[in-house]
Coordinates of C-alpha atoms in Angstrom, one line a residue:
Chain A
M1 CA 24.8 -99.8 1.1
P2 CA 22.6 -99.3 4.1
A3 CA 20.3 -96.3 4.6
F4 CA 22.1 -93.5 6.5
M5 CA 20.3 -93.9 9.8
D6 CA 20.9 -97.7 9.7
A7 CA 24.6 -97.0 9.1
L8 CA 24.6 -94.5 11.9
A9 CA 22.8 -96.9 14.3
A10 CA 25.3 -99.7 13.5
A11 CA 28.3 -97.4 14.1
V12 CA 26.9 -96.1 17.4
R13 CA 26.5 -99.7 18.5
A14 CA 29.9 -100.9 17.3
K15 CA 31.8 -98.0 19.0
R16 CA 29.4 -97.8 22.0
S17 CA 29.5 -94.1 21.4
P18 CA 26.8 -91.5 20.6
L19 CA 29.4 -88.8 20.5
M20 CA 29.5 -86.6 17.4
V21 CA 32.6 -84.4 17.1
G22 CA 32.0 -81.0 15.5
L23 CA 34.7 -79.7 13.3
D24 CA 34.6 -75.9 13.8
P25 CA 38.1 -74.7 13.0
R26 CA 38.9 -71.1 14.2
L27 CA 42.1 -69.3 13.5
G28 CA 42.5 -68.0 17.1
N29 CA 42.2 -71.5 18.5
L30 CA 44.6 -73.5 16.4
P31 CA 47.4 -75.2 18.3
D32 CA 51.1 -74.1 18.1
G33 CA 52.7 -75.6 15.0
L34 CA 49.5 -75.3 13.0
R35 CA 48.8 -71.6 13.5
P36 CA 49.6 -69.6 10.4
A37 CA 51.9 -66.6 10.6
D38 CA 50.3 -63.1 10.8
G39 CA 49.3 -62.0 7.3
A40 CA 48.9 -65.6 6.1
S41 CA 46.9 -66.0 2.8
L42 CA 43.5 -67.5 2.8
A43 CA 45.0 -70.6 1.2
E44 CA 47.5 -70.9 4.1
I45 CA 44.7 -70.5 6.6
A46 CA 42.6 -73.1 4.8
E47 CA 45.5 -75.5 4.8
A48 CA 45.8 -75.0 8.6
F49 CA 42.0 -75.6 9.0
R50 CA 42.4 -78.8 7.0
A51 CA 45.3 -80.0 9.0
H52 CA 43.6 -79.3 12.3
S53 CA 40.3 -81.1 11.3
C54 CA 42.2 -84.0 9.9
G55 CA 44.3 -84.2 13.0
V56 CA 41.2 -84.2 15.2
I57 CA 39.8 -87.0 13.0
D58 CA 42.9 -89.1 13.4
A59 CA 42.8 -88.6 17.2
V60 CA 39.1 -89.6 17.7
A61 CA 38.2 -91.9 14.8
D62 CA 37.7 -95.0 17.1
L63 CA 35.7 -93.0 19.6
T64 CA 33.0 -91.5 17.4
P65 CA 30.7 -92.7 14.7
I66 CA 30.3 -89.4 13.0
V67 CA 31.9 -86.0 12.6
K68 CA 30.1 -82.7 11.8
P69 CA 32.2 -80.1 9.8
Q70 CA 30.7 -76.6 10.1
A71 CA 30.5 -75.2 6.6
A72 CA 30.6 -71.6 7.8
F73 CA 34.2 -71.7 9.0
F74 CA 35.4 -73.2 5.7
E75 CA 33.2 -71.0 3.5
Q76 CA 34.5 -67.9 5.3
L77 CA 37.9 -68.6 3.6
G78 CA 36.5 -68.6 0.0
P79 CA 37.1 -71.3 -2.5
A80 CA 40.3 -72.4 -0.8
G81 CA 38.3 -73.1 2.3
M82 CA 35.8 -75.1 0.4
T83 CA 38.6 -77.2 -1.1
A84 CA 39.8 -77.8 2.5
L85 CA 36.3 -78.9 3.5
A86 CA 36.2 -81.4 0.7
A87 CA 39.6 -82.8 1.9
V88 CA 38.3 -83.1 5.5
I89 CA 35.2 -85.0 4.3
D90 CA 37.4 -87.4 2.3
H91 CA 39.7 -87.9 5.3
A92 CA 36.8 -88.7 7.6
H93 CA 35.5 -91.3 5.2
A94 CA 39.0 -92.8 4.9
A95 CA 39.0 -93.1 8.7
G96 CA 35.7 -95.0 8.5
L97 CA 33.5 -92.2 9.8
L98 CA 30.2 -90.9 8.7
V99 CA 30.0 -87.1 7.9
C100 CA 27.2 -84.7 8.6
V101 CA 27.8 -81.4 6.9
D102 CA 26.5 -78.6 9.1
G103 CA 25.2 -76.1 6.5
K104 CA 21.7 -75.3 7.7
R105 CA 20.8 -75.0 4.0
N106 CA 17.4 -74.5 2.5
D107 CA 15.7 -73.0 -0.5
I108 CA 12.7 -73.8 -2.7
G109 CA 12.1 -76.5 -5.2
S110 CA 14.8 -77.2 -7.7
T111 CA 17.2 -74.9 -5.7
A112 CA 16.8 -77.1 -2.7
E113 CA 17.5 -80.1 -5.0
A114 CA 20.8 -78.4 -6.1
Y115 CA 21.9 -78.0 -2.5
A116 CA 21.0 -81.7 -1.8
D117 CA 22.8 -82.8 -5.0
G118 CA 25.8 -80.7 -4.1
W119 CA 26.2 -81.8 -0.5
L120 CA 24.9 -85.4 -0.6
G121 CA 27.1 -86.8 -3.2
A122 CA 27.1 -88.0 -6.8
V123 CA 28.0 -84.7 -8.5
S124 CA 30.1 -82.5 -6.3
P125 CA 33.3 -83.4 -4.4
W126 CA 31.4 -82.8 -1.1
R127 CA 30.2 -86.3 -0.5
G128 CA 28.5 -85.7 2.8
D129 CA 26.4 -88.5 4.3
A130 CA 24.0 -86.0 5.9
L131 CA 23.3 -82.3 5.9
T132 CA 21.6 -80.0 8.3
V133 CA 18.6 -78.2 6.9
S134 CA 16.5 -75.2 8.1
P135 CA 12.6 -75.5 7.9
Y136 CA 11.3 -72.0 7.6
L137 CA 10.5 -72.3 3.9
G138 CA 8.0 -75.1 4.5
D139 CA 7.2 -78.6 3.4
D140 CA 8.0 -78.2 -0.3
S141 CA 11.4 -76.9 0.6
L142 CA 12.2 -79.9 2.8
E143 CA 10.9 -82.6 0.4
P144 CA 13.7 -82.2 -2.2
F145 CA 16.3 -82.7 0.5
T146 CA 14.6 -85.8 1.9
K147 CA 14.0 -87.3 -1.6
V148 CA 17.6 -86.8 -2.7
A149 CA 18.8 -88.2 0.7
A150 CA 16.6 -91.2 0.5
A151 CA 17.7 -92.0 -3.1
R152 CA 21.4 -91.8 -2.0
N153 CA 21.2 -93.5 1.3
A154 CA 22.0 -90.2 2.9
G155 CA 20.2 -88.3 5.7
V156 CA 19.1 -84.8 6.6
F157 CA 18.8 -83.3 10.1
I158 CA 16.1 -80.6 10.2
L159 CA 16.3 -77.8 12.7
V160 CA 13.5 -78.3 15.3
K161 CA 14.6 -76.8 18.6
T162 CA 18.0 -75.2 18.5
S163 CA 20.4 -74.8 21.4
N164 CA 21.0 -71.1 21.4
P165 CA 19.4 -68.7 24.0
G166 CA 17.4 -67.0 21.2
G167 CA 16.1 -70.3 19.8
G168 CA 12.8 -69.6 21.3
T169 CA 12.2 -66.2 19.5
F170 CA 10.1 -68.0 16.9
Q171 CA 10.4 -71.7 17.7
D172 CA 8.6 -71.4 21.1
K173 CA 5.7 -69.3 19.8
L174 CA 2.4 -71.0 20.5
V175 CA 0.4 -72.3 17.5
D176 CA -3.0 -73.7 18.5
G177 CA -1.7 -74.1 22.0
E178 CA 1.6 -75.9 21.2
P179 CA 5.0 -74.4 20.4
L180 CA 6.0 -74.1 16.7
Y181 CA 8.9 -76.5 17.2
R182 CA 6.3 -79.2 17.9
R183 CA 4.7 -78.5 14.6
V184 CA 8.0 -78.7 12.8
G185 CA 8.8 -81.8 14.8
A186 CA 5.5 -83.5 13.8
H187 CA 6.3 -82.8 10.1
V188 CA 9.8 -84.3 10.4
E189 CA 8.4 -87.3 12.3
A190 CA 5.7 -88.0 9.6
T191 CA 8.5 -88.0 7.0
S192 CA 10.6 -90.4 9.0
A193 CA 7.7 -92.7 10.0
A194 CA 7.1 -93.2 6.3
S195 CA 10.7 -94.0 5.5
A196 CA 11.9 -95.9 8.6
G197 CA 14.7 -98.3 7.9
E198 CA 15.8 -101.5 9.7
C199 CA 16.9 -99.6 12.8
G200 CA 13.4 -97.9 13.0
Y201 CA 14.5 -94.4 12.1
G202 CA 13.7 -92.6 8.8
V203 CA 15.6 -90.3 6.4
A204 CA 14.8 -87.1 8.3
G205 CA 16.5 -86.5 11.6
A206 CA 16.0 -83.5 13.9
V207 CA 18.3 -81.0 15.5
V208 CA 17.2 -80.7 19.2
G209 CA 19.4 -78.8 21.6
A210 CA 20.8 -80.2 24.8
T211 CA 20.2 -76.9 26.5
Y212 CA 16.5 -77.6 26.7
P213 CA 16.4 -81.0 28.4
E214 CA 12.6 -81.0 29.1
Q215 CA 11.8 -80.3 25.4
L216 CA 14.3 -82.9 24.4
A217 CA 12.5 -85.7 26.4
E218 CA 9.1 -84.4 25.2
L219 CA 10.2 -84.5 21.6
R220 CA 11.8 -88.0 22.0
A221 CA 8.5 -89.3 23.1
A222 CA 6.6 -87.6 20.2
M223 CA 9.1 -88.5 17.5
P224 CA 9.9 -92.2 17.8
H225 CA 11.1 -92.6 14.1
T226 CA 13.4 -89.6 14.2
W227 CA 17.0 -89.7 15.0
F228 CA 18.2 -86.6 17.0
L229 CA 21.3 -84.5 16.5
V230 CA 21.8 -82.9 19.9
P231 CA 24.0 -79.8 20.0
G232 CA 24.9 -77.8 23.0
F233 CA 26.7 -80.5 25.1
G234 CA 29.9 -79.3 26.7
A235 CA 31.0 -75.8 25.8
Q236 CA 27.5 -74.5 25.3
G237 CA 26.5 -75.6 28.8
G238 CA 24.5 -78.8 28.4
A239 CA 25.6 -81.5 30.8
A240 CA 25.5 -85.3 30.1
T241 CA 22.4 -85.7 32.3
D242 CA 20.7 -83.0 30.2
V243 CA 20.9 -85.1 27.0
A244 CA 19.7 -88.4 28.6
G245 CA 16.1 -87.7 27.5
G246 CA 17.3 -87.7 23.8
F247 CA 17.9 -91.4 23.8
A248 CA 15.3 -94.2 23.1
A249 CA 15.1 -97.1 25.6
D250 CA 17.5 -99.1 23.5
G251 CA 20.2 -96.5 23.6
L252 CA 19.8 -95.4 20.0
G253 CA 18.1 -92.4 18.5
A254 CA 20.6 -89.6 19.3
V255 CA 24.1 -88.4 18.6
V256 CA 25.4 -85.7 20.9
N257 CA 27.6 -83.1 19.4
S258 CA 30.6 -81.6 21.1
S259 CA 32.8 -79.1 19.1
R260 CA 35.0 -76.7 21.1
G261 CA 35.1 -78.9 24.2
V262 CA 36.9 -81.6 22.2
I263 CA 38.7 -80.0 19.3
F264 CA 40.3 -77.2 21.3
A265 CA 40.7 -79.2 24.5
Y266 CA 44.5 -78.5 24.5
E267 CA 43.8 -74.8 25.4
K268 CA 42.5 -75.6 28.8
R269 CA 44.3 -79.0 29.4
P270 CA 47.5 -79.3 27.4
H271 CA 48.9 -82.8 27.1
A272 CA 52.6 -83.8 27.3
D273 CA 52.2 -85.8 24.1
G274 CA 50.8 -82.9 22.1
W275 CA 47.6 -81.4 21.0
Q276 CA 46.1 -84.5 19.5
A277 CA 46.5 -86.4 22.7
A278 CA 44.7 -83.6 24.6
V279 CA 41.8 -83.9 22.0
R280 CA 41.7 -87.6 22.5
V281 CA 41.5 -87.4 26.3
A282 CA 38.6 -84.9 26.0
A283 CA 36.8 -87.2 23.5
E284 CA 37.3 -90.2 25.8
E285 CA 35.9 -88.4 28.7
A286 CA 32.9 -87.2 26.7
V287 CA 32.2 -90.8 25.5
Q288 CA 32.5 -92.0 29.1
Q289 CA 30.0 -89.4 30.3
L290 CA 27.6 -90.3 27.6
R291 CA 27.9 -94.0 28.2
E292 CA 26.8 -93.4 31.8
I293 CA 23.5 -91.9 30.8
M294 CA 22.8 -93.7 27.5
P295 CA 20.4 -96.6 28.1
G296 CA 22.4 -99.9 27.7
G297 CA 25.6 -97.8 27.2
Chain B
M1 CA 30.7 -45.3 1.1
P2 CA 26.9 -45.1 1.7
A3 CA 24.9 -47.6 3.6
F4 CA 23.7 -50.5 1.5
M5 CA 20.1 -49.5 1.4
D6 CA 21.1 -45.9 0.5
A7 CA 23.2 -47.2 -2.4
L8 CA 20.4 -49.4 -3.5
A9 CA 17.9 -46.6 -3.4
A10 CA 20.2 -44.3 -5.4
A11 CA 20.7 -47.0 -8.0
V12 CA 17.0 -47.7 -8.3
R13 CA 16.4 -44.0 -8.9
A14 CA 19.3 -43.5 -11.3
K15 CA 18.2 -46.5 -13.5
R16 CA 14.5 -46.0 -13.0
S17 CA 14.5 -49.7 -12.4
P18 CA 13.5 -51.9 -9.4
L19 CA 14.4 -55.1 -11.4
M20 CA 16.7 -57.5 -9.7
V21 CA 18.1 -60.1 -12.0
G22 CA 18.6 -63.5 -10.4
L23 CA 21.6 -65.5 -11.6
D24 CA 20.6 -69.1 -11.4
P25 CA 22.7 -71.0 -13.9
R26 CA 21.5 -74.5 -14.8
L27 CA 23.3 -76.9 -17.0
G28 CA 20.2 -77.8 -19.1
N29 CA 19.4 -74.2 -19.8
L30 CA 22.7 -72.8 -21.1
P31 CA 22.7 -71.4 -24.6
D32 CA 24.4 -73.1 -27.6
G33 CA 28.0 -72.2 -27.6
L34 CA 28.2 -72.2 -23.8
R35 CA 26.8 -75.7 -23.1
P36 CA 29.7 -78.0 -22.1
A37 CA 30.0 -81.3 -23.9
D38 CA 28.6 -84.5 -22.3
G39 CA 30.9 -85.7 -19.6
A40 CA 32.4 -82.3 -19.0
S41 CA 34.3 -81.9 -15.7
L42 CA 33.0 -79.8 -12.8
A43 CA 35.6 -77.2 -13.7
E44 CA 34.3 -77.0 -17.3
I45 CA 30.7 -76.7 -16.1
A46 CA 31.7 -74.0 -13.6
E47 CA 33.4 -72.1 -16.4
A48 CA 30.2 -72.3 -18.4
F49 CA 28.2 -71.0 -15.5
R50 CA 30.6 -68.2 -15.0
A51 CA 30.5 -67.3 -18.7
H52 CA 26.7 -67.4 -18.7
S53 CA 26.2 -65.2 -15.6
C54 CA 28.9 -62.7 -16.8
G55 CA 27.2 -62.6 -20.2
V56 CA 23.8 -61.9 -18.5
I57 CA 25.5 -59.1 -16.5
D58 CA 26.9 -57.5 -19.6
A59 CA 23.5 -57.7 -21.3
V60 CA 21.5 -56.1 -18.5
A61 CA 23.9 -53.9 -16.5
D62 CA 22.2 -50.6 -17.4
L63 CA 18.8 -52.0 -16.8
T64 CA 19.1 -53.3 -13.2
P65 CA 20.6 -51.9 -10.0
I66 CA 21.4 -55.3 -8.5
V67 CA 21.9 -58.9 -9.3
K68 CA 21.3 -62.0 -7.1
P69 CA 23.5 -65.0 -7.7
Q70 CA 22.0 -68.2 -6.3
A71 CA 24.7 -69.8 -4.2
A72 CA 23.2 -73.3 -4.5
F73 CA 23.9 -73.7 -8.3
F74 CA 27.5 -72.7 -7.9
E75 CA 28.0 -74.7 -4.6
Q76 CA 26.7 -77.8 -6.4
L77 CA 29.8 -77.8 -8.5
G78 CA 32.2 -77.9 -5.6
P79 CA 35.2 -75.6 -5.1
A80 CA 35.3 -74.9 -8.8
G81 CA 31.8 -73.6 -8.6
M82 CA 32.6 -71.3 -5.7
T83 CA 35.6 -69.9 -7.7
A84 CA 33.1 -69.1 -10.5
L85 CA 30.8 -67.4 -8.0
A86 CA 33.6 -65.2 -6.8
A87 CA 34.3 -64.3 -10.4
V88 CA 30.7 -63.5 -11.1
I89 CA 30.5 -61.2 -8.1
D90 CA 33.7 -59.4 -9.2
H91 CA 32.3 -59.0 -12.7
A92 CA 29.0 -57.5 -11.4
H93 CA 30.9 -55.0 -9.3
A94 CA 33.1 -54.1 -12.3
A95 CA 29.8 -53.4 -14.2
G96 CA 28.7 -51.0 -11.5
L97 CA 26.1 -53.4 -10.0
L98 CA 25.2 -54.2 -6.4
V99 CA 25.3 -57.9 -5.5
C100 CA 23.0 -59.8 -3.2
V101 CA 24.2 -63.4 -2.6
D102 CA 21.2 -65.7 -2.3
G103 CA 22.5 -68.1 0.3
K104 CA 19.7 -68.2 2.9
R105 CA 22.3 -68.8 5.5
N106 CA 21.9 -68.9 9.2
D107 CA 23.5 -70.3 12.3
I108 CA 24.0 -69.3 15.9
G109 CA 26.4 -66.8 17.5
S110 CA 29.9 -66.8 16.2
T111 CA 29.1 -69.2 13.4
A112 CA 26.6 -66.7 12.0
E113 CA 29.3 -64.1 12.3
A114 CA 31.6 -66.4 10.2
Y115 CA 29.0 -66.6 7.4
A116 CA 28.5 -62.8 7.5
D117 CA 32.3 -62.2 7.5
G118 CA 32.6 -64.7 4.6
W119 CA 29.9 -63.3 2.4
L120 CA 29.9 -59.6 3.2
G121 CA 33.5 -58.8 2.5
A122 CA 36.8 -58.0 4.2
V123 CA 38.1 -61.6 4.5
S124 CA 36.9 -63.8 1.8
P125 CA 36.9 -63.2 -2.0
W126 CA 33.1 -63.2 -1.9
R127 CA 32.5 -59.5 -1.5
G128 CA 28.7 -59.5 -1.6
D129 CA 26.9 -56.3 -0.8
A130 CA 24.0 -58.2 0.7
L131 CA 23.1 -61.8 1.7
T132 CA 19.7 -63.6 2.2
V133 CA 19.3 -65.0 5.7
S134 CA 16.8 -67.5 7.2
P135 CA 15.2 -66.6 10.6
Y136 CA 14.2 -69.9 12.2
L137 CA 17.1 -69.8 14.7
G138 CA 15.9 -66.6 16.3
D139 CA 17.0 -63.2 17.3
D140 CA 20.5 -64.0 18.4
S141 CA 21.2 -65.8 15.1
L142 CA 20.1 -62.7 13.1
E143 CA 22.0 -60.1 15.1
P144 CA 25.5 -61.2 14.0
F145 CA 24.4 -60.8 10.4
T146 CA 22.9 -57.3 10.9
K147 CA 25.9 -56.2 13.0
V148 CA 28.5 -57.2 10.5
A149 CA 26.3 -55.8 7.6
A150 CA 26.0 -52.4 9.4
A151 CA 29.7 -52.2 10.1
R152 CA 30.5 -52.9 6.4
N153 CA 27.8 -50.9 4.7
A154 CA 26.3 -54.1 3.6
G155 CA 22.7 -55.4 3.9
V156 CA 20.8 -58.6 4.8
F157 CA 17.4 -59.8 3.4
I158 CA 15.7 -62.0 6.0
L159 CA 13.1 -64.5 4.8
V160 CA 9.6 -63.3 6.0
K161 CA 7.0 -64.6 3.5
T162 CA 8.4 -66.8 0.8
S163 CA 7.0 -67.3 -2.7
N164 CA 6.8 -71.1 -2.8
P165 CA 3.4 -72.8 -2.5
G166 CA 4.5 -74.5 0.8
G167 CA 5.7 -71.2 2.2
G168 CA 2.7 -71.2 4.4
T169 CA 3.4 -74.6 6.1
F170 CA 5.0 -72.8 9.1
Q171 CA 5.0 -69.1 8.1
D172 CA 1.2 -68.8 8.0
K173 CA 0.6 -70.5 11.4
L174 CA -1.3 -68.2 13.7
V175 CA 0.6 -67.0 16.7
D176 CA -1.7 -65.0 19.1
G177 CA -4.1 -64.4 16.2
E178 CA -1.5 -63.3 13.6
P179 CA 0.6 -65.4 11.2
L180 CA 4.1 -66.2 12.1
Y181 CA 5.5 -64.2 9.2
R182 CA 4.1 -61.1 10.8
R183 CA 6.1 -61.8 13.9
V184 CA 9.2 -62.3 11.9
G185 CA 8.4 -59.1 9.9
A186 CA 8.0 -57.1 13.1
H187 CA 11.4 -58.3 14.3
V188 CA 13.0 -57.3 11.0
E189 CA 11.2 -53.9 11.0
A190 CA 12.4 -53.2 14.6
T191 CA 16.0 -53.7 13.5
S192 CA 15.6 -51.5 10.4
A193 CA 13.7 -48.7 12.2
A194 CA 16.7 -48.5 14.6
S195 CA 19.3 -48.4 11.7
A196 CA 17.4 -46.4 9.0
G197 CA 19.8 -44.5 6.7
E198 CA 19.3 -41.4 4.6
C199 CA 16.7 -43.2 2.3
G200 CA 14.7 -44.2 5.3
Y201 CA 15.5 -47.9 5.2
G202 CA 17.6 -49.9 7.6
V203 CA 20.2 -52.6 7.4
A204 CA 17.7 -55.5 7.4
G205 CA 15.6 -56.1 4.4
A206 CA 12.8 -58.7 4.0
V207 CA 12.1 -61.4 1.4
V208 CA 8.4 -61.2 0.6
G209 CA 7.0 -63.2 -2.3
A210 CA 5.2 -61.7 -5.3
T211 CA 2.9 -64.7 -5.3
Y212 CA 1.0 -63.4 -2.2
P213 CA 0.0 -59.9 -3.3
E214 CA -2.3 -59.2 -0.3
Q215 CA 0.4 -60.1 2.2
L216 CA 2.9 -58.0 0.3
A217 CA 0.7 -54.9 0.7
E218 CA -0.1 -55.7 4.3
L219 CA 3.6 -56.1 5.1
R220 CA 4.6 -52.9 3.2
A221 CA 2.3 -51.0 5.5
A222 CA 3.6 -52.7 8.6
M223 CA 7.3 -52.4 7.7
P224 CA 8.0 -48.8 6.6
H225 CA 11.7 -49.0 7.3
T226 CA 12.3 -52.3 5.6
W227 CA 13.4 -52.7 2.0
F228 CA 11.7 -55.8 0.3
L229 CA 13.3 -58.3 -2.0
V230 CA 10.3 -59.7 -3.9
P231 CA 10.8 -63.0 -5.6
G232 CA 8.3 -64.9 -7.7
F233 CA 7.8 -62.4 -10.5
G234 CA 7.7 -63.8 -14.0
A235 CA 8.4 -67.6 -14.2
Q236 CA 7.0 -68.3 -10.7
G237 CA 3.7 -66.8 -11.7
G238 CA 3.6 -63.4 -10.1
A239 CA 2.4 -60.6 -12.4
A240 CA 3.6 -57.0 -12.3
T241 CA 0.3 -55.9 -10.8
D242 CA 0.9 -58.4 -8.0
V243 CA 4.1 -56.7 -6.9
A244 CA 2.6 -53.2 -6.9
G245 CA 1.8 -53.4 -3.2
G246 CA 5.5 -53.9 -2.4
F247 CA 6.5 -50.3 -3.2
A248 CA 6.2 -47.3 -1.0
A249 CA 4.5 -44.2 -2.2
D250 CA 7.7 -42.7 -3.5
G251 CA 8.5 -45.8 -5.6
L252 CA 11.3 -47.0 -3.4
G253 CA 11.2 -49.9 -0.9
A254 CA 11.3 -52.9 -3.2
V255 CA 13.4 -54.7 -5.8
V256 CA 11.6 -57.4 -7.8
N257 CA 13.5 -60.4 -8.8
S258 CA 13.3 -62.3 -12.0
S259 CA 15.6 -65.2 -12.7
R260 CA 14.5 -67.7 -15.4
G261 CA 12.3 -65.3 -17.2
V262 CA 15.3 -63.1 -18.0
I263 CA 18.4 -65.2 -18.0
F264 CA 17.0 -68.1 -20.1
A265 CA 14.8 -65.9 -22.3
Y266 CA 16.4 -67.2 -25.4
E267 CA 14.7 -70.6 -24.9
K268 CA 11.3 -69.3 -25.6
R269 CA 12.1 -66.2 -27.7
P270 CA 15.5 -66.6 -29.5
H271 CA 16.9 -63.4 -31.0
A272 CA 18.7 -63.0 -34.3
D273 CA 21.6 -61.2 -32.6
G274 CA 22.2 -64.0 -30.2
W275 CA 21.3 -65.2 -26.7
Q276 CA 22.4 -62.0 -24.9
A277 CA 20.1 -59.9 -27.1
A278 CA 17.2 -62.1 -26.1
V279 CA 18.1 -61.7 -22.4
R280 CA 18.3 -57.9 -22.9
V281 CA 14.9 -57.8 -24.5
A282 CA 13.3 -59.8 -21.7
A283 CA 15.0 -57.5 -19.1
E284 CA 13.8 -54.4 -20.9
E285 CA 10.2 -55.7 -21.0
A286 CA 10.4 -56.6 -17.3
V287 CA 11.6 -53.1 -16.4
Q288 CA 8.9 -51.5 -18.6
Q289 CA 6.2 -53.6 -16.8
L290 CA 7.6 -52.6 -13.4
R291 CA 7.8 -48.9 -14.3
E292 CA 4.1 -49.0 -15.1
I293 CA 3.1 -50.1 -11.6
M294 CA 5.9 -48.5 -9.6
P295 CA 4.7 -45.2 -8.1
G296 CA 6.6 -42.4 -9.8
G297 CA 8.2 -44.9 -12.2

């Protein structure tokens, strides 16, 4: 079994697609036929979330190397939601996709290890291939995640520069003349330089938002061994040209996430063949846009 | 229903106890009689975790105002673990305790809102009274948590200065001459000054580790409207005198967490009356130590 970043690089090449599809099910955005009745139980809503996410996977599986289920939307429904999340991960694997669980987890020492064990396989039913992780707790909170990930051929994506307008509140604060996110980025890069696999990228990836194109290009240059997860493309306002700086010269080094713009595409542009066809059209268009700006794409 | 911090202040006063008991079940530390057989299923381990945490609650309910289940250890077991966590929260409420879920969650915008909705009641079965939250994503990632908490008479505890040795990796970096954790602390204090309830404390609390006693006292002075959750007491090395600086002059303003030192006390000091008696003795001793250093305690 290859290291996670090697598997990701191979899948991006095979599909000529750096598109990551974010699975963020929301009750108010489910299509007709999947929307539960008013007063539905948490179990019924969880089943609708499962059906929607699995339906999205079926519609886009040949267009994307990796999907990113957002833990919050499943967690919100209690244990029934977590059961649905496990089913979605299984379904993605059966469709040949990699899975990055977007949990933004972190904690100290053996607690961080418990999160890594839980999400990155072996013990729990959540057999994610990668997990997003938050860095505020420092180096000894990140190490258990990267160690477990390395041992299991899994990956982590550590928040470096996030896509939200308030991302700069603390991330942009200057530390010895450079913004904090550069410090976090340097830490991630050191970990990945020391664990780089065949494709040249190491176990620790970085979350770097599409909404800050200059910082994205700056970090790409500073972090040559770090694969980027780039959120903010599409519904959050980032254009394809904004993410161009995230790629290395060979076209690798970044996956670009789109959630709402793909998975709820039927709301703005319904398709005669049903909601999944609308999702597929949106994913095809996103891939086309990304191929145009991806070096060698 | 009172605001969360008012309820917490009243419970600390009524029990003359600022002890928070952390519920961190670990398979290798369960007492005889609760330890599952080798090869036990996740559901069997989850049931053992539930039985241990509920047994701890029964042993300490009159000695502590609040318990803090650690999400990671339940999450590690998959949906069965999450079902156990919900049962532990219910059991704590039935025993008259407040519950702070230690999840260190965060995300942006409506995703943060989904976490807050999920953990702080109304929709999911996880009816936590408070939730720990990580600040790296910035102000617009914290606001959904504090808004939902304020609307539901719940609370959040935002990581400011954590107890782990690596907590300083980013938290201690100087920003305009002061460490980053002071910036985060100032943000939390501003939120709580604007939402202070009858007891004088607002919706946003702060996690400030006992392992840094000087910073604890410094932050207490700088954050008069912010209740502190102080981890690191006991097993992590913080002594009772180290946490003294976390209290305000009236003895309020801090709860001091002990996990391993209480919940696995039977390992080092077994009790003739069984594991719960050993847990109770350790909790009584911790309360006694804290009363000695708590102003007015």
